[in-house]
C-alpha cells in the first residue's frame, strides 16, 4: 500500500512544502506512533477493564491478591 500511495502522490510533489501538505505521511506517522507506544488509556480494552473492575469490587481484590509477590 505504501508503494501505491508513493507512486500516485509523489508524482505531484515538487518540493518539501508539497510533501508536508500530503495527508499520507501524517497517517504513517500516526500508525508508527501507535505501533511503538500503543493506545494505552485511549484503548477500548482499557475502558472495558475499567468498567468491569468498577462494577465488581470482588474482582479488584482478587486481582490485587494475584499481583502481590509470594513470600518465600
PDB file of N, CA and C in Angstrom:
ATOM      1  N   UNK A   1       0.827  -1.187   0.000  1.00  0.00           N
ATOM      2  CA  UNK A   1       0.000   0.000   0.000  1.00  0.00           C
ATOM      3  C   UNK A   1       0.866   1.244   0.000  1.00  0.00           C
ATOM      4  N   UNK A   2       1.966   1.203   0.715  1.00  0.00           N
ATOM      5  CA  UNK A   2       2.872   2.343   0.764  1.00  0.00           C
ATOM      6  C   UNK A   2       3.428   2.648  -0.613  1.00  0.00           C
ATOM      7  N   UNK A   3       3.769   1.628  -1.356  1.00  0.00           N
ATOM      8  CA  UNK A   3       4.307   1.817  -2.703  1.00  0.00           C
ATOM      9  C   UNK A   3       3.247   2.434  -3.616  1.00  0.00           C
ATOM     10  N   UNK A   4       2.013   1.981  -3.495  1.00  0.00           N
ATOM     11  CA  UNK A   4       0.941   2.532  -4.324  1.00  0.00           C
ATOM     12  C   UNK A   4       0.704   4.008  -4.016  1.00  0.00           C
ATOM     13  N   UNK A   5       0.673   4.353  -2.742  1.00  0.00           N
ATOM     14  CA  UNK A   5       0.480   5.752  -2.352  1.00  0.00           C
ATOM     15  C   UNK A   5       1.645   6.600  -2.829  1.00  0.00           C
ATOM     16  N   UNK A   6       2.851   6.078  -2.657  1.00  0.00           N
ATOM     17  CA  UNK A   6       4.033   6.833  -3.095  1.00  0.00           C
ATOM     18  C   UNK A   6       4.043   7.013  -4.608  1.00  0.00           C
ATOM     19  N   UNK A   7       3.668   5.996  -5.341  1.00  0.00           N
ATOM     20  CA  UNK A   7       3.677   6.080  -6.799  1.00  0.00           C
ATOM     21  C   UNK A   7       2.664   7.101  -7.316  1.00  0.00           C
ATOM     22  N   UNK A   8       1.526   7.172  -6.675  1.00  0.00           N
ATOM     23  CA  UNK A   8       0.483   8.093  -7.133  1.00  0.00           C
ATOM     24  C   UNK A   8       0.741   9.512  -6.655  1.00  0.00           C
ATOM     25  N   UNK A   9       1.044   9.674  -5.389  1.00  0.00           N
ATOM     26  CA  UNK A   9       1.140  11.017  -4.819  1.00  0.00           C
ATOM     27  C   UNK A   9       2.477  11.705  -5.057  1.00  0.00           C
ATOM     28  N   UNK A  10       3.554  10.960  -5.151  1.00  0.00           N
ATOM     29  CA  UNK A  10       4.852  11.606  -5.323  1.00  0.00           C
ATOM     30  C   UNK A  10       5.049  12.172  -6.723  1.00  0.00           C
ATOM     31  N   UNK A  11       4.176  11.816  -7.656  1.00  0.00           N
ATOM     32  CA  UNK A  11       4.254  12.410  -8.988  1.00  0.00           C
ATOM     33  C   UNK A  11       3.923  13.897  -8.949  1.00  0.00           C
ATOM     34  N   UNK A  12       3.090  14.291  -7.980  1.00  0.00           N
ATOM     35  CA  UNK A  12       2.630  15.673  -7.889  1.00  0.00           C
ATOM     36  C   UNK A  12       3.463  16.499  -6.917  1.00  0.00           C
ATOM     37  N   UNK A  13       4.429  15.903  -6.255  1.00  0.00           N
ATOM     38  CA  UNK A  13       5.256  16.614  -5.275  1.00  0.00           C
ATOM     39  C   UNK A  13       6.453  17.230  -5.992  1.00  0.00           C
ATOM     40  N   UNK A  14       6.585  18.560  -5.841  1.00  0.00           N
ATOM     41  CA  UNK A  14       7.711  19.254  -6.469  1.00  0.00           C
ATOM     42  C   UNK A  14       8.724  19.744  -5.450  1.00  0.00           C
ATOM     43  N   UNK A  15       8.362  19.707  -4.170  1.00  0.00           N
ATOM     44  CA  UNK A  15       9.297  20.167  -3.148  1.00  0.00           C
ATOM     45  C   UNK A  15       8.863  19.694  -1.772  1.00  0.00           C
ATOM     46  N   UNK A  16       9.590  20.122  -0.767  1.00  0.00           N
ATOM     47  CA  UNK A  16       9.313  19.722   0.609  1.00  0.00           C
ATOM     48  C   UNK A  16       7.963  20.261   1.067  1.00  0.00           C
ATOM     49  N   UNK A  17       7.609  21.452   0.639  1.00  0.00           N
ATOM     50  CA  UNK A  17       6.331  22.048   1.028  1.00  0.00           C
ATOM     51  C   UNK A  17       5.159  21.198   0.533  1.00  0.00           C
ATOM     52  N   UNK A  18       5.238  20.709  -0.679  1.00  0.00           N
ATOM     53  CA  UNK A  18       4.177  19.841  -1.210  1.00  0.00           C
ATOM     54  C   UNK A  18       4.119  18.510  -0.466  1.00  0.00           C
ATOM     55  N   UNK A  19       5.282  17.975  -0.094  1.00  0.00           N
ATOM     56  CA  UNK A  19       5.331  16.703   0.623  1.00  0.00           C
ATOM     57  C   UNK A  19       4.704  16.831   2.008  1.00  0.00           C
ATOM     58  N   UNK A  20       4.968  17.934   2.692  1.00  0.00           N
ATOM     59  CA  UNK A  20       4.445  18.147   4.040  1.00  0.00           C
ATOM     60  C   UNK A  20       2.927  18.319   4.013  1.00  0.00           C
ATOM     61  N   UNK A  21       2.398  18.835   2.927  1.00  0.00           N
ATOM     62  CA  UNK A  21       0.956  19.053   2.827  1.00  0.00           C
ATOM     63  C   UNK A  21       0.172  17.769   2.518  1.00  0.00           C
ATOM     64  N   UNK A  22       0.841  16.691   2.200  1.00  0.00           N
ATOM     65  CA  UNK A  22       0.160  15.416   1.942  1.00  0.00           C
ATOM     66  C   UNK A  22      -0.388  14.846   3.246  1.00  0.00           C
ATOM     67  N   UNK A  23      -1.503  14.142   3.167  1.00  0.00           N
ATOM     68  CA  UNK A  23      -2.096  13.503   4.344  1.00  0.00           C
ATOM     69  C   UNK A  23      -1.422  12.187   4.692  1.00  0.00           C
ATOM     70  N   UNK A  24      -0.951  11.470   3.691  1.00  0.00           N
ATOM     71  CA  UNK A  24      -0.435  10.117   3.904  1.00  0.00           C
ATOM     72  C   UNK A  24       0.772  10.055   4.841  1.00  0.00           C
ATOM     73  N   UNK A  25       1.763  10.965   4.761  1.00  0.00           N
ATOM     74  CA  UNK A  25       2.860  10.895   5.735  1.00  0.00           C
ATOM     75  C   UNK A  25       2.388  11.074   7.175  1.00  0.00           C
ATOM     76  N   UNK A  26       1.356  11.891   7.369  1.00  0.00           N
ATOM     77  CA  UNK A  26       0.803  12.063   8.713  1.00  0.00           C
ATOM     78  C   UNK A  26       0.148  10.774   9.199  1.00  0.00           C
ATOM     79  N   UNK A  27      -0.586  10.100   8.319  1.00  0.00           N
ATOM     80  CA  UNK A  27      -1.187   8.813   8.677  1.00  0.00           C
ATOM     81  C   UNK A  27      -0.105   7.787   9.032  1.00  0.00           C
ATOM     82  N   UNK A  28       0.938   7.730   8.243  1.00  0.00           N
ATOM     83  CA  UNK A  28       2.024   6.785   8.500  1.00  0.00           C
ATOM     84  C   UNK A  28       2.698   7.083   9.834  1.00  0.00           C
ATOM     85  N   UNK A  29       2.883   8.356  10.134  1.00  0.00           N
ATOM     86  CA  UNK A  29       3.491   8.744  11.408  1.00  0.00           C
ATOM     87  C   UNK A  29       2.594   8.353  12.581  1.00  0.00           C
ATOM     88  N   UNK A  30       1.289   8.546  12.440  1.00  0.00           N
ATOM     89  CA  UNK A  30       0.351   8.157  13.498  1.00  0.00           C
ATOM     90  C   UNK A  30       0.346   6.645  13.705  1.00  0.00           C
ATOM     91  N   UNK A  31       0.343   5.870  12.635  1.00  0.00           N
ATOM     92  CA  UNK A  31       0.381   4.410  12.744  1.00  0.00           C
ATOM     93  C   UNK A  31       1.684   3.939  13.394  1.00  0.00           C
ATOM     94  N   UNK A  32       2.790   4.568  13.026  1.00  0.00           N
ATOM     95  CA  UNK A  32       4.071   4.206  13.629  1.00  0.00           C
ATOM     96  C   UNK A  32       4.064   4.525  15.118  1.00  0.00           C
ATOM     97  N   UNK A  33       3.521   5.684  15.490  1.00  0.00           N
ATOM     98  CA  UNK A  33       3.466   6.069  16.897  1.00  0.00           C
ATOM     99  C   UNK A  33       2.601   5.089  17.689  1.00  0.00           C
ATOM    100  N   UNK A  34       1.460   4.695  17.135  1.00  0.00           N
ATOM    101  CA  UNK A  34       0.615   3.722  17.817  1.00  0.00           C
ATOM    102  C   UNK A  34       1.294   2.362  17.937  1.00  0.00           C
ATOM    103  N   UNK A  35       2.054   1.987  16.921  1.00  0.00           N
ATOM    104  CA  UNK A  35       2.755   0.712  16.961  1.00  0.00           C
ATOM    105  C   UNK A  35       3.809   0.712  18.063  1.00  0.00           C
ATOM    106  N   UNK A  36       4.489   1.829  18.246  1.00  0.00           N
ATOM    107  CA  UNK A  36       5.556   1.905  19.244  1.00  0.00           C
ATOM    108  C   UNK A  36       4.999   2.092  20.647  1.00  0.00           C
ATOM    109  N   UNK A  37       4.071   3.002  20.826  1.00  0.00           N
ATOM    110  CA  UNK A  37       3.587   3.346  22.162  1.00  0.00           C
ATOM    111  C   UNK A  37       2.310   2.635  22.560  1.00  0.00           C
ATOM    112  N   UNK A  38       1.534   2.202  21.609  1.00  0.00           N
ATOM    113  CA  UNK A  38       0.262   1.574  21.927  1.00  0.00           C
ATOM    114  C   UNK A  38      -0.776   2.611  22.328  1.00  0.00           C
ATOM    115  N   UNK A  39      -2.028   2.221  22.345  1.00  0.00           N
ATOM    116  CA  UNK A  39      -3.076   3.177  22.637  1.00  0.00           C
ATOM    117  C   UNK A  39      -3.199   3.535  24.113  1.00  0.00           C
ATOM    118  N   UNK A  40      -2.749   2.659  25.007  1.00  0.00           N
ATOM    119  CA  UNK A  40      -2.776   2.968  26.439  1.00  0.00           C
ATOM    120  C   UNK A  40      -4.175   3.213  26.957  1.00  0.00           C
ATOM    121  N   UNK A  41      -4.369   4.341  27.616  1.00  0.00           N
ATOM    122  CA  UNK A  41      -5.660   4.649  28.221  1.00  0.00           C
ATOM    123  C   UNK A  41      -6.730   4.991  27.195  1.00  0.00           C
ATOM    124  N   UNK A  42      -6.338   5.281  25.981  1.00  0.00           N
ATOM    125  CA  UNK A  42      -7.310   5.600  24.938  1.00  0.00           C
ATOM    126  C   UNK A  42      -7.894   4.351  24.302  1.00  0.00           C
ATOM    127  N   UNK A  43      -7.404   3.172  24.672  1.00  0.00           N
ATOM    128  CA  UNK A  43      -7.870   1.943  24.033  1.00  0.00           C
ATOM    129  C   UNK A  43      -9.221   1.513  24.574  1.00  0.00           C
ATOM    130  N   UNK A  44      -9.939   0.802  23.752  1.00  0.00           N
ATOM    131  CA  UNK A  44     -11.238   0.271  24.147  1.00  0.00           C
ATOM    132  C   UNK A  44     -11.064  -0.800  25.225  1.00  0.00           C
ATOM    133  N   UNK A  45      -9.993  -1.567  25.146  1.00  0.00           N
ATOM    134  CA  UNK A  45      -9.727  -2.594  26.157  1.00  0.00           C
ATOM    135  C   UNK A  45      -9.581  -1.982  27.548  1.00  0.00           C
ATOM    136  N   UNK A  46      -8.883  -0.869  27.624  1.00  0.00           N
ATOM    137  CA  UNK A  46      -8.680  -0.204  28.914  1.00  0.00           C
ATOM    138  C   UNK A  46     -10.018   0.257  29.493  1.00  0.00           C
ATOM    139  N   UNK A  47     -10.878   0.823  28.641  1.00  0.00           N
ATOM    140  CA  UNK A  47     -12.182   1.282  29.119  1.00  0.00           C
ATOM    141  C   UNK A  47     -13.058   0.117  29.578  1.00  0.00           C
ATOM    142  N   UNK A  48     -12.999  -1.011  28.878  1.00  0.00           N
ATOM    143  CA  UNK A  48     -13.793  -2.175  29.262  1.00  0.00           C
ATOM    144  C   UNK A  48     -13.309  -2.732  30.602  1.00  0.00           C
ATOM    145  N   UNK A  49     -12.010  -2.855  30.767  1.00  0.00           N
ATOM    146  CA  UNK A  49     -11.463  -3.370  32.034  1.00  0.00           C
ATOM    147  C   UNK A  49     -11.825  -2.431  33.174  1.00  0.00           C
ATOM    148  N   UNK A  50     -11.734  -1.142  32.937  1.00  0.00           N
ATOM    149  CA  UNK A  50     -12.065  -0.167  33.979  1.00  0.00           C
ATOM    150  C   UNK A  50     -13.548  -0.238  34.334  1.00  0.00           C
ATOM    151  N   UNK A  51     -14.405  -0.439  33.337  1.00  0.00           N
ATOM    152  CA  UNK A  51     -15.837  -0.525  33.602  1.00  0.00           C
ATOM    153  C   UNK A  51     -16.169  -1.778  34.405  1.00  0.00           C
ATOM    154  N   UNK A  52     -15.570  -2.911  34.053  1.00  0.00           N
ATOM    155  CA  UNK A  52     -15.859  -4.145  34.773  1.00  0.00           C
ATOM    156  C   UNK A  52     -15.239  -4.157  36.164  1.00  0.00           C
ATOM    157  N   UNK A  53     -14.079  -3.564  36.334  1.00  0.00           N
ATOM    158  CA  UNK A  53     -13.465  -3.551  37.658  1.00  0.00           C
ATOM    159  C   UNK A  53     -14.185  -2.583  38.587  1.00  0.00           C
ATOM    160  N   UNK A  54     -14.797  -1.532  38.046  1.00  0.00           N
ATOM    161  CA  UNK A  54     -15.545  -0.594  38.877  1.00  0.00           C
ATOM    162  C   UNK A  54     -16.868  -1.194  39.320  1.00  0.00           C
ATOM    163  N   UNK A  55     -17.472  -2.027  38.482  1.00  0.00           N
ATOM    164  CA  UNK A  55     -18.768  -2.611  38.825  1.00  0.00           C
ATOM    165  C   UNK A  55     -18.635  -3.845  39.708  1.00  0.00           C
ATOM    166  N   UNK A  56     -17.464  -4.444  39.764  1.00  0.00           N
ATOM    167  CA  UNK A  56     -17.263  -5.655  40.540  1.00  0.00           C
ATOM    168  C   UNK A  56     -16.070  -5.485  41.475  1.00  0.00           C
ATOM    169  N   UNK A  57     -16.314  -5.063  42.721  1.00  0.00           N
ATOM    170  CA  UNK A  57     -15.195  -4.854  43.644  1.00  0.00           C
ATOM    171  C   UNK A  57     -14.491  -6.149  44.034  1.00  0.00           C
ATOM    172  N   UNK A  58     -15.176  -7.309  43.958  1.00  0.00           N
ATOM    173  CA  UNK A  58     -14.547  -8.581  44.306  1.00  0.00           C
ATOM    174  C   UNK A  58     -13.401  -8.911  43.359  1.00  0.00           C
ATOM    175  N   UNK A  59     -13.556  -8.560  42.086  1.00  0.00           N
ATOM    176  CA  UNK A  59     -12.503  -8.847  41.115  1.00  0.00           C
ATOM    177  C   UNK A  59     -11.253  -8.015  41.377  1.00  0.00           C
ATOM    178  N   UNK A  60     -11.439  -6.772  41.829  1.00  0.00           N
ATOM    179  CA  UNK A  60     -10.272  -5.934  42.084  1.00  0.00           C
ATOM    180  C   UNK A  60      -9.483  -6.458  43.272  1.00  0.00           C
ATOM    181  N   UNK A  61     -10.168  -6.976  44.279  1.00  0.00           N
ATOM    182  CA  UNK A  61      -9.483  -7.563  45.432  1.00  0.00           C
ATOM    183  C   UNK A  61      -8.752  -8.824  45.005  1.00  0.00           C
ATOM    184  N   UNK A  62      -9.406  -9.628  44.160  1.00  0.00           N
ATOM    185  CA  UNK A  62      -8.790 -10.849  43.668  1.00  0.00           C
ATOM    186  C   UNK A  62      -7.569 -10.544  42.807  1.00  0.00           C
ATOM    187  N   UNK A  63      -7.658  -9.537  41.973  1.00  0.00           N
ATOM    188  CA  UNK A  63      -6.531  -9.153  41.123  1.00  0.00           C
ATOM    189  C   UNK A  63      -5.378  -8.626  41.962  1.00  0.00           C
ATOM    190  N   UNK A  64      -5.670  -7.901  43.017  1.00  0.00           N
ATOM    191  CA  UNK A  64      -4.614  -7.371  43.883  1.00  0.00           C
ATOM    192  C   UNK A  64      -3.907  -8.521  44.616  1.00  0.00           C
ATOM    193  N   UNK A  65      -4.659  -9.539  44.998  1.00  0.00           N
ATOM    194  CA  UNK A  65      -4.052 -10.689  45.678  1.00  0.00           C
ATOM    195  C   UNK A  65      -3.160 -11.464  44.730  1.00  0.00           C
ATOM    196  N   UNK A  66      -3.554 -11.567  43.463  1.00  0.00           N
ATOM    197  CA  UNK A  66      -2.730 -12.278  42.496  1.00  0.00           C
ATOM    198  C   UNK A  66      -1.477 -11.484  42.129  1.00  0.00           C
ATOM    199  N   UNK A  67      -1.562 -10.176  42.172  1.00  0.00           N
ATOM    200  CA  UNK A  67      -0.434  -9.336  41.788  1.00  0.00           C
ATOM    201  C   UNK A  67       0.610  -9.260  42.898  1.00  0.00           C
ATOM    202  N   UNK A  68       0.222  -9.561  44.122  1.00  0.00           N
ATOM    203  CA  UNK A  68       1.150  -9.481  45.250  1.00  0.00           C
ATOM    204  C   UNK A  68       2.192 -10.591  45.126  1.00  0.00           C
ATOM    205  N   UNK A  69       3.472 -10.256  45.314  1.00  0.00           N
ATOM    206  CA  UNK A  69       4.508 -11.304  45.218  1.00  0.00           C
ATOM    207  C   UNK A  69       4.387 -12.298  46.375  1.00  0.00           C
ATOM    208  N   UNK A  70       4.640 -13.553  46.055  1.00  0.00           N
ATOM    209  CA  UNK A  70       4.576 -14.609  47.071  1.00  0.00           C
ATOM    210  C   UNK A  70       5.823 -14.568  47.925  1.00  0.00           C
ATOM    211  N   UNK A  71       5.616 -14.820  49.210  1.00  0.00           N
ATOM    212  CA  UNK A  71       6.736 -14.838  50.125  1.00  0.00           C
ATOM    213  C   UNK A  71       7.418 -16.195  50.074  1.00  0.00           C
ATOM    214  N   UNK A  72       8.750 -16.206  50.187  1.00  0.00           N
ATOM    215  CA  UNK A  72       9.470 -17.494  50.113  1.00  0.00           C
ATOM    216  C   UNK A  72       9.249 -18.383  51.297  1.00  0.00           C
TER     217      UNK A  72
END
